[in-house]
Each structure stands twice: as structure tokens, then as C-alpha cells.
CSV table of C-alpha atoms in Angstrom, one decimal:
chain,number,residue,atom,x,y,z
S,1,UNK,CA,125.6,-75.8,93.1
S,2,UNK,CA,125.3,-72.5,94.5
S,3,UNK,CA,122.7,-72.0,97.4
S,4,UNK,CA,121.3,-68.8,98.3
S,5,UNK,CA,119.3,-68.5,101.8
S,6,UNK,CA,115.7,-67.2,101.3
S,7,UNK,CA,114.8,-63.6,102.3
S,8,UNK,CA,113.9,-63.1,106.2
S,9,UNK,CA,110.0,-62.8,106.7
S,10,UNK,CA,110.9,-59.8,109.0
S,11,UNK,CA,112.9,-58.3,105.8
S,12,UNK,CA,110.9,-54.7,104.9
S,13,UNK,CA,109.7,-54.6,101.6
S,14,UNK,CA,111.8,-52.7,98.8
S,15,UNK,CA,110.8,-48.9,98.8
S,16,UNK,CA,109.9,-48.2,96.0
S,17,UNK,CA,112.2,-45.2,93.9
S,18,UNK,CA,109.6,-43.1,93.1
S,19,UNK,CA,108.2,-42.6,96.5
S,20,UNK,CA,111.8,-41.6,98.3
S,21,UNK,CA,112.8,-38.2,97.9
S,22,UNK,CA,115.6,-37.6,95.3
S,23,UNK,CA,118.6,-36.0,96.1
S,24,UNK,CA,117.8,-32.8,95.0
S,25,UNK,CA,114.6,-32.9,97.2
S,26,UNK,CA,116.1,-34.2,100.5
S,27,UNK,CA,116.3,-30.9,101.4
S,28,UNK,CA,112.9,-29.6,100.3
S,29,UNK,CA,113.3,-25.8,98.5
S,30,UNK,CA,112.9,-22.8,100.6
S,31,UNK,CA,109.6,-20.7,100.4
S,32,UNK,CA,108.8,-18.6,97.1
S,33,UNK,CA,109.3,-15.6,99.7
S,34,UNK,CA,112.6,-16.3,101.4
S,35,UNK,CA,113.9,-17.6,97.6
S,36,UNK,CA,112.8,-14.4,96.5
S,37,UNK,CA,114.8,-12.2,99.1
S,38,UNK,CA,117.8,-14.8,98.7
S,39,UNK,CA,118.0,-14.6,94.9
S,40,UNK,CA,117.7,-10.6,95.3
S,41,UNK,CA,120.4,-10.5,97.7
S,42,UNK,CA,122.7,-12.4,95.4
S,43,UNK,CA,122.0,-10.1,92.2
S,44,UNK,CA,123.1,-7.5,94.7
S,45,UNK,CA,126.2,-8.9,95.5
S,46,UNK,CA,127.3,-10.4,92.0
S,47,UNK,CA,127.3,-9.5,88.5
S,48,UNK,CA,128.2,-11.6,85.1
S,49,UNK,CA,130.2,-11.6,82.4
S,50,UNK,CA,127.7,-10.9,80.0
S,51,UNK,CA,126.0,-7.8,81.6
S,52,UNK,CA,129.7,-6.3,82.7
S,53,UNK,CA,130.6,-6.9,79.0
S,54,UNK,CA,127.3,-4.7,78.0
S,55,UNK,CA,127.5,-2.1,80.5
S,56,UNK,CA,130.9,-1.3,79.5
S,57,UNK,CA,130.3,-1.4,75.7
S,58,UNK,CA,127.4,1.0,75.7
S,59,UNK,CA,127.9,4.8,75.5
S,60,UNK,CA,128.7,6.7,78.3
S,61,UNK,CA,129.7,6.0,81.9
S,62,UNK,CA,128.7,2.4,83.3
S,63,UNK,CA,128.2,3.5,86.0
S,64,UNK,CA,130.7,1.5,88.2
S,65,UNK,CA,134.7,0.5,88.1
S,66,UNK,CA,135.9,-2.3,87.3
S,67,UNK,CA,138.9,-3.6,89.2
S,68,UNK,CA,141.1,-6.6,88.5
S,69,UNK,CA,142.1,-8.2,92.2
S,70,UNK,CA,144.9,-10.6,90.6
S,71,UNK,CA,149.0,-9.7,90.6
S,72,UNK,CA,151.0,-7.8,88.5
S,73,UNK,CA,152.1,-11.3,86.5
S,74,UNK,CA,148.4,-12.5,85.7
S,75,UNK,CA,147.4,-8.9,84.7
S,76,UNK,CA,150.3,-9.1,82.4
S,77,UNK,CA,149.0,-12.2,81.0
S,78,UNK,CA,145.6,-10.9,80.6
S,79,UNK,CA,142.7,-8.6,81.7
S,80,UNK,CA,139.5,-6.8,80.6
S,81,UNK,CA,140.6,-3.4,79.0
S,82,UNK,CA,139.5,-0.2,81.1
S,83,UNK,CA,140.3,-2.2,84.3
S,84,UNK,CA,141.9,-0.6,87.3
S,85,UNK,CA,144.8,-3.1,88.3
S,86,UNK,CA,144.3,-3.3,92.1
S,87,UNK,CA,146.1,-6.3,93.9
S,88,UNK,CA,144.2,-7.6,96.8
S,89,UNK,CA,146.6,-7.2,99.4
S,90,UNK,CA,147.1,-3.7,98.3
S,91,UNK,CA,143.5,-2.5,98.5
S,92,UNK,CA,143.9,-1.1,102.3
S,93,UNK,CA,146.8,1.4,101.1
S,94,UNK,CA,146.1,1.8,97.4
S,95,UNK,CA,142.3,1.9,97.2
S,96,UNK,CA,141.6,6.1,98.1
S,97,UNK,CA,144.3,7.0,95.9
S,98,UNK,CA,142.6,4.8,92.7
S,99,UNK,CA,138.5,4.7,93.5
S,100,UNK,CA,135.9,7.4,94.0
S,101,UNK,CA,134.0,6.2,97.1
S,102,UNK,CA,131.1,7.4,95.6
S,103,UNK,CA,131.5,5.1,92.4
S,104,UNK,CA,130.5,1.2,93.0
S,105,UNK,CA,133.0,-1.0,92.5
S,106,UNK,CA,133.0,-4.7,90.4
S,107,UNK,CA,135.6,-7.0,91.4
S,108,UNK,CA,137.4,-10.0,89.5
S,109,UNK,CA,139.9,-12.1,90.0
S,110,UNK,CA,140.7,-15.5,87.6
S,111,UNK,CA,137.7,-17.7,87.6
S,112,UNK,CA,135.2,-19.5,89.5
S,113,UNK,CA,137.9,-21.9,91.3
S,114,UNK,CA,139.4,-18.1,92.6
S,115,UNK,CA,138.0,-16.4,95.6
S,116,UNK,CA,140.4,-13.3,95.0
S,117,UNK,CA,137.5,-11.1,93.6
S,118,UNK,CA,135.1,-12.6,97.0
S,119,UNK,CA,138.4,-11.3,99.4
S,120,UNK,CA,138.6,-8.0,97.6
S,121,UNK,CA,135.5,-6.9,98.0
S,122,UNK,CA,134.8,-7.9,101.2
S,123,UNK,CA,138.4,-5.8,101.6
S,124,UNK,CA,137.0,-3.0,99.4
S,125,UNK,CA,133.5,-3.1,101.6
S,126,UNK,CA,135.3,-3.0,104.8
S,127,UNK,CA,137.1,0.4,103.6
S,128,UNK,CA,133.1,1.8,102.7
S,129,UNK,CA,133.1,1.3,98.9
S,130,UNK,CA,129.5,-0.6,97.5
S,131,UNK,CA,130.6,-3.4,95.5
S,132,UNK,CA,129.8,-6.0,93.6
S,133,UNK,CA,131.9,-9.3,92.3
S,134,UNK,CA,131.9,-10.3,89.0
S,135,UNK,CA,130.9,-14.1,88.4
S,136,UNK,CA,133.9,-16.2,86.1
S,137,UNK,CA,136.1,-13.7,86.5
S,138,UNK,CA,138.7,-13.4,83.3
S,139,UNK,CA,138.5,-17.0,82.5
S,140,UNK,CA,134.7,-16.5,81.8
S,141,UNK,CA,135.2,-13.2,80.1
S,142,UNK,CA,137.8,-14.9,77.5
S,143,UNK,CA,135.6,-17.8,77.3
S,144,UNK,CA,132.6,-15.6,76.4
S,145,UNK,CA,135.1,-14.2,73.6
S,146,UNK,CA,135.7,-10.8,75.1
S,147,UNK,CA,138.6,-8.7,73.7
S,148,UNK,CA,141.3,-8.8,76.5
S,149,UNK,CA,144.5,-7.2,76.7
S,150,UNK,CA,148.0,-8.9,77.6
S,151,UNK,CA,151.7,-7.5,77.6
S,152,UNK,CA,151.9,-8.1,74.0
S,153,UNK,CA,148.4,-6.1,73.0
S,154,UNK,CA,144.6,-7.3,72.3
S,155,UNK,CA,143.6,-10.2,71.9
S,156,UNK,CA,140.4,-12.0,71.5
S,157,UNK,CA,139.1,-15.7,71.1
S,158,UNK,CA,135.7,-17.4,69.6
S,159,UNK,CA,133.2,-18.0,72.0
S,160,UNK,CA,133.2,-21.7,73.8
S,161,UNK,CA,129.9,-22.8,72.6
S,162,UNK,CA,129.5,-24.2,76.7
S,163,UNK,CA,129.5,-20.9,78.1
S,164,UNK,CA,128.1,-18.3,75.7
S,165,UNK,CA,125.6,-18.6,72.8
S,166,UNK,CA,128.4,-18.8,69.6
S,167,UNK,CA,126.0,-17.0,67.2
S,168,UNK,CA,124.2,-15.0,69.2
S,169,UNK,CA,125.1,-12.0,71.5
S,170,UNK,CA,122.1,-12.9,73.7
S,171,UNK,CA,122.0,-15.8,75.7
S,172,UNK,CA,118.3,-15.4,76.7
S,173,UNK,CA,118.9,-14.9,80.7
């Protein structure tokens, strides 16, 4: 026989679930106004897949550079054609020689687990160049089933149905 002691009188009552604050509300959300100037600020400082994609399928100038931030090996693997192949740690005595300083800049680098693309552009701001990074870097932009090139030539795979729309171009965002 197994005997369990009875609950204290001085115990406090079970809270209830519904009335503590979840997780995601410990931290209550910031005002509509300081969301709205924090959101802004990040579409200034980042751009995705999708909308470098567009910008540099449509006719004419884009209107900014795109510049892959990896080495010379992982640009051989793969990278988004029309490109400038600028390695981070050359940026401070390569960068005048291959960018107008008049032309904004979009920086990659492999993926989201990759802060190469974050460190060149804050290397590529430093030296007075407006820039932007692009969000998933190449792994998103194969994922997405952009045409890449590698060493060997193009290539380009199906969409991954858990990062773009597979039979749609737009994803609706």
C-alpha cells in the first residue's frame, strides 16, 4: 500500500493555463509604431531570395550588384549567375577596383547558418558603399529552384515545396 501525504492547506491553488502568459507573450510585443520603424529598418537592411531573383530577371539594370562573399572553392561549387565573386576578407583591397560606389550593393554568402554575407557588408558599409544582405543566401536560392552556375556549367533543381510555392512563381508575400 502506497501512501501519499495530503496537499498542505498553505499549498497555492493551481494557476490556471489560460490566465499565465504564454511564451510567446512573456515579453509583450512592442508598439504598432516602434514595430513599424523596426520592420522598416530591416527591409532596409535585407532582401530575399525571391525579390533578388525578380529584380534580376526583369529587363534592364536592377539596379544594384550582386556580390557573392564566399571563397573561390564554394563559388566553384555554386553561385547565382551575374554575381561579382568578392571574398570577404578581400573586400578592403578588392572592392574600388570591382563596385561603383554609386551602385548599392546585395551581399550573400551560403545560407542562414552563415554570417559571411552580415560581415561583408558591414565590411562593404565601412568602405561607404549602401548595401543590402540577401536573406538564405545560395542555399535558399537553389532551394527556391534558381538556375545556378558551378565549375562544370548551369544547373538548376525543383523547388523544395518548404521554401517556395512548387507551382506557382508567387508566394503571396
Amino acid at each position: 500500500m502506497v501512501m501519499t501525504s495530503p496537499t498542505p492547506a498553505s499549498a497555492a491553488p493551481a494557476v490556471p493555463a489560460a490566465s499565465a502568459p504564454s511564451s510567446v507573450l512573456r515579453v509583450p510585443p512592442a508598439s504598432p509604431a516602434v514595430a513599424a520603424a523596426y520592420f522598416g529598418a530591416s527591409l532596409a537592411f535585407h532582401a530575399d531570395v525571391s525579390d533578388v531573383a525578380s529584380a534580376l530577371a526583369a529587363d534592364g539594370d536592377p539596379g544594384f550588384v550582386l556580390v557573392d562573399s564566399r571563397s573561390t572553392a564554394s563559388w566553384d561549387q555554386g553561385h547565382i549567375p551575374g554575381a561579382v565573386h568578392l571574398p570577404t576578407a578581400l573586400i578592403p583591397e578588392q572592392a574600388a577596383r570591382l563596385l561603383d560606389p554609386a551602385v548599392p550593393v546585395v551581399t550573400y554568402c551560403w545560407g542562414p547558418g552563415c554570417n559571411g554575407a552580415t560581415r561583408a557588408a558591414l565590411a562593404l558599409a565601412q568602405l561607404g558603399y549602401q548595401v543590402k544582405e540577401m536573406l538564405g543566401g545560395f542555399e535558399y536560392w537553389a532551394r527556391e529552384g534558381f538556375a545556378f552556375e558551378t565549375w562544370e556549367g548551369g544547373e538548376r533543381r525543383a523547388a523544395d515545396p518548404l521554401t517556395a510555392p512548387v507551382d506557382d512563381a508567387d508566394c503571396g508575400c
